[in-house]
PDB file of C-alpha atoms in Angstrom:
ATOM      1  CA  UNK A   1      86.008  68.806  74.394  1.00  0.00           C
ATOM      2  CA  UNK A   2      89.382  70.544  73.639  1.00  0.00           C
ATOM      3  CA  UNK A   3      91.605  72.177  70.944  1.00  0.00           C
ATOM      4  CA  UNK A   4      94.906  70.571  70.349  1.00  0.00           C
ATOM      5  CA  UNK A   5      97.297  72.503  67.749  1.00  0.00           C
ATOM      6  CA  UNK A   6      94.278  74.244  66.178  1.00  0.00           C
ATOM      7  CA  UNK A   7      92.444  70.779  65.753  1.00  0.00           C
ATOM      8  CA  UNK A   8      89.056  70.420  67.593  1.00  0.00           C
ATOM      9  CA  UNK A   9      88.788  67.363  69.594  1.00  0.00           C
ATOM     10  CA  UNK A  10      85.168  66.211  70.295  1.00  0.00           C
ATOM     11  CA  UNK A  11      86.099  62.781  71.428  1.00  0.00           C
ATOM     12  CA  UNK A  12      85.800  62.038  75.364  1.00  0.00           C
ATOM     13  CA  UNK A  13      88.820  61.509  77.916  1.00  0.00           C
ATOM     14  CA  UNK A  14      89.676  59.779  80.630  1.00  0.00           C
ATOM     15  CA  UNK A  15      89.395  61.759  83.833  1.00  0.00           C
ATOM     16  CA  UNK A  16      92.195  62.582  86.027  1.00  0.00           C
ATOM     17  CA  UNK A  17      92.673  60.755  89.414  1.00  0.00           C
ATOM     18  CA  UNK A  18      91.445  63.064  92.207  1.00  0.00           C
ATOM     19  CA  UNK A  19      93.908  63.181  95.170  1.00  0.00           C
ATOM     20  CA  UNK A  20      91.949  62.806  98.604  1.00  0.00           C
ATOM     21  CA  UNK A  21      91.569  66.082 100.503  1.00  0.00           C
ATOM     22  CA  UNK A  22      93.533  64.724 103.403  1.00  0.00           C
ATOM     23  CA  UNK A  23      96.586  63.730 101.062  1.00  0.00           C
ATOM     24  CA  UNK A  24      96.327  67.410  99.518  1.00  0.00           C
ATOM     25  CA  UNK A  25      96.614  68.912 102.701  1.00  0.00           C
ATOM     26  CA  UNK A  26      99.443  67.266 104.197  1.00  0.00           C
ATOM     27  CA  UNK A  27     101.437  67.478 100.970  1.00  0.00           C
ATOM     28  CA  UNK A  28     101.477  71.042 101.787  1.00  0.00           C
ATOM     29  CA  UNK A  29     103.947  70.484 104.795  1.00  0.00           C
ATOM     30  CA  UNK A  30     106.170  68.222 102.473  1.00  0.00           C
ATOM     31  CA  UNK A  31     106.223  70.988 100.005  1.00  0.00           C
ATOM     32  CA  UNK A  32     107.353  73.342 102.774  1.00  0.00           C
ATOM     33  CA  UNK A  33     110.158  70.930 103.405  1.00  0.00           C
ATOM     34  CA  UNK A  34     111.270  71.276  99.971  1.00  0.00           C
ATOM     35  CA  UNK A  35     111.098  75.193  99.858  1.00  0.00           C
ATOM     36  CA  UNK A  36     112.990  75.219 102.981  1.00  0.00           C
ATOM     37  CA  UNK A  37     115.679  72.596 101.766  1.00  0.00           C
ATOM     38  CA  UNK A  38     116.169  74.745  98.459  1.00  0.00           C
ATOM     39  CA  UNK A  39     116.631  78.457 100.248  1.00  0.00           C
ATOM     40  CA  UNK A  40     119.096  76.500 102.763  1.00  0.00           C
ATOM     41  CA  UNK A  41     121.023  75.388 100.005  1.00  0.00           C
ATOM     42  CA  UNK A  42     119.891  71.587  99.798  1.00  0.00           C
ATOM     43  CA  UNK A  43     119.181  71.802  95.886  1.00  0.00           C
ATOM     44  CA  UNK A  44     122.636  70.654  93.918  1.00  0.00           C
ATOM     45  CA  UNK A  45     120.888  71.664  90.273  1.00  0.00           C
ATOM     46  CA  UNK A  46     119.684  67.991  89.977  1.00  0.00           C
ATOM     47  CA  UNK A  47     118.385  66.874  93.490  1.00  0.00           C
ATOM     48  CA  UNK A  48     116.946  68.174  96.675  1.00  0.00           C
ATOM     49  CA  UNK A  49     118.205  67.037  99.851  1.00  0.00           C
ATOM     50  CA  UNK A  50     115.276  67.296 102.481  1.00  0.00           C
ATOM     51  CA  UNK A  51     117.013  65.383 105.084  1.00  0.00           C
ATOM     52  CA  UNK A  52     115.030  62.681 107.120  1.00  0.00           C
ATOM     53  CA  UNK A  53     111.404  63.074 106.880  1.00  0.00           C
ATOM     54  CA  UNK A  54     109.071  62.300 109.945  1.00  0.00           C
ATOM     55  CA  UNK A  55     107.573  58.689 109.358  1.00  0.00           C
ATOM     56  CA  UNK A  56     104.312  59.865 108.588  1.00  0.00           C
ATOM     57  CA  UNK A  57     105.737  62.364 105.662  1.00  0.00           C
ATOM     58  CA  UNK A  58     107.770  59.725 104.324  1.00  0.00           C
ATOM     59  CA  UNK A  59     104.831  57.380 104.193  1.00  0.00           C
ATOM     60  CA  UNK A  60     102.567  60.309 102.704  1.00  0.00           C
ATOM     61  CA  UNK A  61     105.613  60.853 100.000  1.00  0.00           C
ATOM     62  CA  UNK A  62     105.650  57.342  98.694  1.00  0.00           C
ATOM     63  CA  UNK A  63     101.821  57.063  98.607  1.00  0.00           C
ATOM     64  CA  UNK A  64     101.523  59.873  96.595  1.00  0.00           C
ATOM     65  CA  UNK A  65     104.516  59.287  94.406  1.00  0.00           C
ATOM     66  CA  UNK A  66     102.479  56.232  93.401  1.00  0.00           C
ATOM     67  CA  UNK A  67      98.960  58.022  92.862  1.00  0.00           C
ATOM     68  CA  UNK A  68     101.313  60.309  90.678  1.00  0.00           C
ATOM     69  CA  UNK A  69     102.608  57.268  88.548  1.00  0.00           C
ATOM     70  CA  UNK A  70      98.668  56.445  88.072  1.00  0.00           C
ATOM     71  CA  UNK A  71      97.848  59.712  87.038  1.00  0.00           C
ATOM     72  CA  UNK A  72     100.605  60.105  84.722  1.00  0.00           C
ATOM     73  CA  UNK A  73      99.852  56.854  82.936  1.00  0.00           C
ATOM     74  CA  UNK A  74      96.268  57.716  82.483  1.00  0.00           C
ATOM     75  CA  UNK A  75      97.182  61.194  80.948  1.00  0.00           C
ATOM     76  CA  UNK A  76      99.457  59.244  78.576  1.00  0.00           C
ATOM     77  CA  UNK A  77      96.619  57.105  77.525  1.00  0.00           C
ATOM     78  CA  UNK A  78      94.740  60.270  76.906  1.00  0.00           C
ATOM     79  CA  UNK A  79      97.602  61.622  74.776  1.00  0.00           C
ATOM     80  CA  UNK A  80      96.945  58.635  72.767  1.00  0.00           C
ATOM     81  CA  UNK A  81      93.314  59.025  72.469  1.00  0.00           C
ATOM     82  CA  UNK A  82      93.968  62.822  71.322  1.00  0.00           C
ATOM     83  CA  UNK A  83      96.533  61.626  68.768  1.00  0.00           C
ATOM     84  CA  UNK A  84      93.637  59.253  67.288  1.00  0.00           C
ATOM     85  CA  UNK A  85      91.168  62.193  67.269  1.00  0.00           C
ATOM     86  CA  UNK A  86      93.979  64.216  65.680  1.00  0.00           C
ATOM     87  CA  UNK A  87      94.459  61.688  62.847  1.00  0.00           C
ATOM     88  CA  UNK A  88      90.907  60.964  62.350  1.00  0.00           C
ATOM     89  CA  UNK A  89      90.421  64.857  61.703  1.00  0.00           C
ATOM     90  CA  UNK A  90      93.544  65.024  59.444  1.00  0.00           C
ATOM     91  CA  UNK A  91      95.134  61.946  58.331  1.00  0.00           C
ATOM     92  CA  UNK A  92      98.173  63.759  57.081  1.00  0.00           C
ATOM     93  CA  UNK A  93      98.634  65.601  60.499  1.00  0.00           C
ATOM     94  CA  UNK A  94     101.707  63.302  61.325  1.00  0.00           C
ATOM     95  CA  UNK A  95     104.460  63.442  58.677  1.00  0.00           C
ATOM     96  CA  UNK A  96     106.734  60.667  57.904  1.00  0.00           C
ATOM     97  CA  UNK A  97     104.645  57.500  57.536  1.00  0.00           C
ATOM     98  CA  UNK A  98     101.146  56.600  55.923  1.00  0.00           C
ATOM     99  CA  UNK A  99      98.225  57.247  57.958  1.00  0.00           C
ATOM    100  CA  UNK A 100      97.496  53.667  58.667  1.00  0.00           C
ATOM    101  CA  UNK A 101     100.964  53.235  60.118  1.00  0.00           C
ATOM    102  CA  UNK A 102     100.602  56.188  62.446  1.00  0.00           C
ATOM    103  CA  UNK A 103      97.114  54.712  63.361  1.00  0.00           C
ATOM    104  CA  UNK A 104      98.982  51.261  64.543  1.00  0.00           C
ATOM    105  CA  UNK A 105     101.894  53.269  66.419  1.00  0.00           C
ATOM    106  CA  UNK A 106      99.149  55.094  68.498  1.00  0.00           C
ATOM    107  CA  UNK A 107      97.320  51.927  69.351  1.00  0.00           C
ATOM    108  CA  UNK A 108     100.393  50.005  70.255  1.00  0.00           C
ATOM    109  CA  UNK A 109     101.356  52.981  72.417  1.00  0.00           C
ATOM    110  CA  UNK A 110      98.106  52.868  74.006  1.00  0.00           C
ATOM    111  CA  UNK A 111      98.614  49.294  74.770  1.00  0.00           C
ATOM    112  CA  UNK A 112     102.173  49.284  76.203  1.00  0.00           C
ATOM    113  CA  UNK A 113     100.998  52.242  78.586  1.00  0.00           C
ATOM    114  CA  UNK A 114      97.946  50.463  79.821  1.00  0.00           C
ATOM    115  CA  UNK A 115     100.041  47.313  80.813  1.00  0.00           C
ATOM    116  CA  UNK A 116     102.274  49.618  82.874  1.00  0.00           C
ATOM    117  CA  UNK A 117      99.484  49.626  85.459  1.00  0.00           C
ATOM    118  CA  UNK A 118     100.536  46.217  86.171  1.00  0.00           C
ATOM    119  CA  UNK A 119     103.974  47.615  87.175  1.00  0.00           C
ATOM    120  CA  UNK A 120     102.475  50.224  89.336  1.00  0.00           C
ATOM    121  CA  UNK A 121     100.261  47.926  91.239  1.00  0.00           C
ATOM    122  CA  UNK A 122     103.327  45.778  91.740  1.00  0.00           C
ATOM    123  CA  UNK A 123     105.107  48.496  93.420  1.00  0.00           C
ATOM    124  CA  UNK A 124     102.155  49.537  95.687  1.00  0.00           C
ATOM    125  CA  UNK A 125     101.892  45.854  96.850  1.00  0.00           C
ATOM    126  CA  UNK A 126     105.727  45.817  97.717  1.00  0.00           C
ATOM    127  CA  UNK A 127     104.492  49.416  99.682  1.00  0.00           C
ATOM    128  CA  UNK A 128     102.027  47.663 101.555  1.00  0.00           C
ATOM    129  CA  UNK A 129     104.284  44.677 102.224  1.00  0.00           C
ATOM    130  CA  UNK A 130     107.093  46.683 103.905  1.00  0.00           C
ATOM    131  CA  UNK A 131     104.518  48.454 105.852  1.00  0.00           C
ATOM    132  CA  UNK A 132     103.165  45.078 107.118  1.00  0.00           C
ATOM    133  CA  UNK A 133      99.757  45.196 105.499  1.00  0.00           C
ATOM    134  CA  UNK A 134     100.298  42.297 103.250  1.00  0.00           C
ATOM    135  CA  UNK A 135     102.515  39.046 103.600  1.00  0.00           C
ATOM    136  CA  UNK A 136     104.618  37.768 100.529  1.00  0.00           C
ATOM    137  CA  UNK A 137     102.312  35.252  99.865  1.00  0.00           C
ATOM    138  CA  UNK A 138      99.377  37.575 100.153  1.00  0.00           C
ATOM    139  CA  UNK A 139     100.998  40.193  97.583  1.00  0.00           C
ATOM    140  CA  UNK A 140     101.757  37.096  95.148  1.00  0.00           C
ATOM    141  CA  UNK A 141      98.293  36.353  95.333  1.00  0.00           C
ATOM    142  CA  UNK A 142      96.609  39.916  95.012  1.00  0.00           C
ATOM    143  CA  UNK A 143      99.019  40.468  92.068  1.00  0.00           C
ATOM    144  CA  UNK A 144      97.994  37.451  90.430  1.00  0.00           C
ATOM    145  CA  UNK A 145      94.276  38.228  91.005  1.00  0.00           C
ATOM    146  CA  UNK A 146      95.080  41.677  89.344  1.00  0.00           C
ATOM    147  CA  UNK A 147      96.923  40.216  86.241  1.00  0.00           C
ATOM    148  CA  UNK A 148      93.812  38.101  85.563  1.00  0.00           C
ATOM    149  CA  UNK A 149      91.564  41.151  85.468  1.00  0.00           C
ATOM    150  CA  UNK A 150      93.780  42.848  82.703  1.00  0.00           C
ATOM    151  CA  UNK A 151      95.033  39.686  81.295  1.00  0.00           C
ATOM    152  CA  UNK A 152      93.113  40.345  78.012  1.00  0.00           C
ATOM    153  CA  UNK A 153      94.739  43.754  77.342  1.00  0.00           C
ATOM    154  CA  UNK A 154      98.259  42.363  78.253  1.00  0.00           C
ATOM    155  CA  UNK A 155      97.929  39.528  75.892  1.00  0.00           C
ATOM    156  CA  UNK A 156      97.297  42.225  73.044  1.00  0.00           C
ATOM    157  CA  UNK A 157     100.187  44.114  74.505  1.00  0.00           C
ATOM    158  CA  UNK A 158     102.653  41.086  74.464  1.00  0.00           C
ATOM    159  CA  UNK A 159     101.676  39.966  70.863  1.00  0.00           C
ATOM    160  CA  UNK A 160     102.110  43.308  69.315  1.00  0.00           C
ATOM    161  CA  UNK A 161     105.345  43.449  70.974  1.00  0.00           C
ATOM    162  CA  UNK A 162     106.457  40.823  68.393  1.00  0.00           C
ATOM    163  CA  UNK A 163     104.503  42.025  65.450  1.00  0.00           C
ATOM    164  CA  UNK A 164     101.905  39.235  65.592  1.00  0.00           C
ATOM    165  CA  UNK A 165      99.164  41.141  66.381  1.00  0.00           C
ATOM    166  CA  UNK A 166      95.969  40.644  64.081  1.00  0.00           C
ATOM    167  CA  UNK A 167      96.012  43.923  62.534  1.00  0.00           C
ATOM    168  CA  UNK A 168      93.823  42.279  59.828  1.00  0.00           C
ATOM    169  CA  UNK A 169      90.795  43.380  62.119  1.00  0.00           C
ATOM    170  CA  UNK A 170      91.742  46.601  61.410  1.00  0.00           C
ATOM    171  CA  UNK A 171      92.520  46.737  57.857  1.00  0.00           C
ATOM    172  CA  UNK A 172      89.944  46.779  55.773  1.00  0.00           C
ATOM    173  CA  UNK A 173      89.811  46.400  51.901  1.00  0.00           C
ATOM    174  CA  UNK A 174      89.606  50.123  51.449  1.00  0.00           C
ATOM    175  CA  UNK A 175      92.583  50.804  53.389  1.00  0.00           C
ATOM    176  CA  UNK A 176      94.811  48.281  52.216  1.00  0.00           C
ATOM    177  CA  UNK A 177      93.901  49.918  48.739  1.00  0.00           C
ATOM    178  CA  UNK A 178      94.740  53.268  49.840  1.00  0.00           C
ATOM    179  CA  UNK A 179      98.128  52.133  51.336  1.00  0.00           C
ATOM    180  CA  UNK A 180      98.986  50.639  47.772  1.00  0.00           C
ATOM    181  CA  UNK A 181      97.805  53.591  45.728  1.00  0.00           C
ATOM    182  CA  UNK A 182      99.931  55.899  48.148  1.00  0.00           C
ATOM    183  CA  UNK A 183     103.107  54.045  47.791  1.00  0.00           C
ATOM    184  CA  UNK A 184     102.418  54.225  43.902  1.00  0.00           C
ATOM    185  CA  UNK A 185     101.490  57.746  43.894  1.00  0.00           C
ATOM    186  CA  UNK A 186      98.015  57.280  42.550  1.00  0.00           C
ATOM    187  CA  UNK A 187      94.443  57.964  43.632  1.00  0.00           C
ATOM    188  CA  UNK A 188      91.644  55.622  43.770  1.00  0.00           C
ATOM    189  CA  UNK A 189      88.447  57.107  41.924  1.00  0.00           C
ATOM    190  CA  UNK A 190      84.996  55.204  41.820  1.00  0.00           C
ATOM    191  CA  UNK A 191      83.994  54.999  37.860  1.00  0.00           C
ATOM    192  CA  UNK A 192      80.521  55.046  38.602  1.00  0.00           C
ATOM    193  CA  UNK A 193      80.230  58.129  41.064  1.00  0.00           C
ATOM    194  CA  UNK A 194      83.687  59.881  40.679  1.00  0.00           C
ATOM    195  CA  UNK A 195      84.245  60.258  44.263  1.00  0.00           C
ATOM    196  CA  UNK A 196      87.790  59.694  45.454  1.00  0.00           C
ATOM    197  CA  UNK A 197      88.595  57.013  47.991  1.00  0.00           C
ATOM    198  CA  UNK A 198      90.142  59.058  50.927  1.00  0.00           C
ATOM    199  CA  UNK A 199      91.957  58.471  54.077  1.00  0.00           C
ATOM    200  CA  UNK A 200      89.803  60.657  56.083  1.00  0.00           C
ATOM    201  CA  UNK A 201      86.612  58.852  55.159  1.00  0.00           C
ATOM    202  CA  UNK A 202      88.211  54.805  55.699  1.00  0.00           C
ATOM    203  CA  UNK A 203      90.364  55.929  59.027  1.00  0.00           C
ATOM    204  CA  UNK A 204      87.752  58.074  60.689  1.00  0.00           C
ATOM    205  CA  UNK A 205      85.644  54.641  60.396  1.00  0.00           C
ATOM    206  CA  UNK A 206      88.127  52.539  61.721  1.00  0.00           C
ATOM    207  CA  UNK A 207      88.849  55.180  64.800  1.00  0.00           C
ATOM    208  CA  UNK A 208      85.350  55.567  65.239  1.00  0.00           C
ATOM    209  CA  UNK A 209      85.212  51.541  65.827  1.00  0.00           C
ATOM    210  CA  UNK A 210      88.174  51.363  67.904  1.00  0.00           C
ATOM    211  CA  UNK A 211      88.548  54.460  69.787  1.00  0.00           C
ATOM    212  CA  UNK A 212      85.476  53.537  72.404  1.00  0.00           C
ATOM    213  CA  UNK A 213      87.034  50.369  73.499  1.00  0.00           C
ATOM    214  CA  UNK A 214      90.187  51.787  74.133  1.00  0.00           C
ATOM    215  CA  UNK A 215      88.263  54.575  76.216  1.00  0.00           C
ATOM    216  CA  UNK A 216      85.934  52.146  78.109  1.00  0.00           C
ATOM    217  CA  UNK A 217      89.296  50.100  79.179  1.00  0.00           C
ATOM    218  CA  UNK A 218      91.070  53.112  80.401  1.00  0.00           C
ATOM    219  CA  UNK A 219      88.044  54.764  82.168  1.00  0.00           C
ATOM    220  CA  UNK A 220      87.570  51.283  83.695  1.00  0.00           C
ATOM    221  CA  UNK A 221      91.236  51.433  85.075  1.00  0.00           C
ATOM    222  CA  UNK A 222      90.942  54.741  86.510  1.00  0.00           C
ATOM    223  CA  UNK A 223      88.032  53.794  88.326  1.00  0.00           C
ATOM    224  CA  UNK A 224      89.729  50.798  89.936  1.00  0.00           C
ATOM    225  CA  UNK A 225      92.510  52.893  90.990  1.00  0.00           C
ATOM    226  CA  UNK A 226      90.179  55.782  92.275  1.00  0.00           C
ATOM    227  CA  UNK A 227      88.366  53.202  94.527  1.00  0.00           C
ATOM    228  CA  UNK A 228      91.640  51.763  95.886  1.00  0.00           C
ATOM    229  CA  UNK A 229      93.112  55.092  96.614  1.00  0.00           C
ATOM    230  CA  UNK A 230      90.093  56.096  98.337  1.00  0.00           C
ATOM    231  CA  UNK A 231      90.071  52.964 100.344  1.00  0.00           C
ATOM    232  CA  UNK A 232      93.569  52.892 101.139  1.00  0.00           C
ATOM    233  CA  UNK A 233      93.441  56.535 102.075  1.00  0.00           C
ATOM    234  CA  UNK A 234      90.574  56.115 104.531  1.00  0.00           C
ATOM    235  CA  UNK A 235      92.486  53.253 105.882  1.00  0.00           C
ATOM    236  CA  UNK A 236      95.812  54.915 106.646  1.00  0.00           C
ATOM    237  CA  UNK A 237      94.199  57.972 108.392  1.00  0.00           C
ATOM    238  CA  UNK A 238      92.094  55.851 110.747  1.00  0.00           C
ATOM    239  CA  UNK A 239      95.596  54.151 111.408  1.00  0.00           C
ATOM    240  CA  UNK A 240      97.026  57.864 111.546  1.00  0.00           C
ATOM    241  CA  UNK A 241      99.489  56.904 109.004  1.00  0.00           C
ATOM    242  CA  UNK A 242      99.562  60.499 107.962  1.00  0.00           C
TER     243      UNK A 242
END
């Protein structure tokens, strides 16, 4: 649970990637190199020239940057989940569009970011190939296997990129009516009960239905990467790569 801009968020989120202790300890040495470079004038305002790193630190730096890429994408997924929570709490919290349009944008953003894991995995495989852990053929086979695992979510991402995603699964009759009423500047009231049809009620039900699926996919990806990073770290330490 957390608070974002005054809105209480009760929805669960995706945990951060835990950096293995051995990586964290060696990163201290890399940080010392960066500080030393800055103090000696190696910072030009944009980049830091730390010179040629020892092979073990250079290997560690690349591996850590890949971990950081994974964690950044997981945090972007969390931002989307948090925006869904805000939208559920207050459908008018995001100005400039009707609440359903904002919902679509958030879901699309989540799908796009999720698909980035395929790119990051590709970078990791190139890193492993360059360090003689995989042949080119093995790299292709492993990447194809990974793609098959995330294919359902990538397929959704690809279809929404061309605006052909089946939003009818999300667009209930009530939401359709609310969008039409908002366009015409009208309100919808039940003649029998006198209750007003509201975005909060209808969009809230939609988010409650769809959010768990997004969360589960994100957590599954986080588990995959956590296990992979732990396994690679163990192997690299045993081989004294860093």
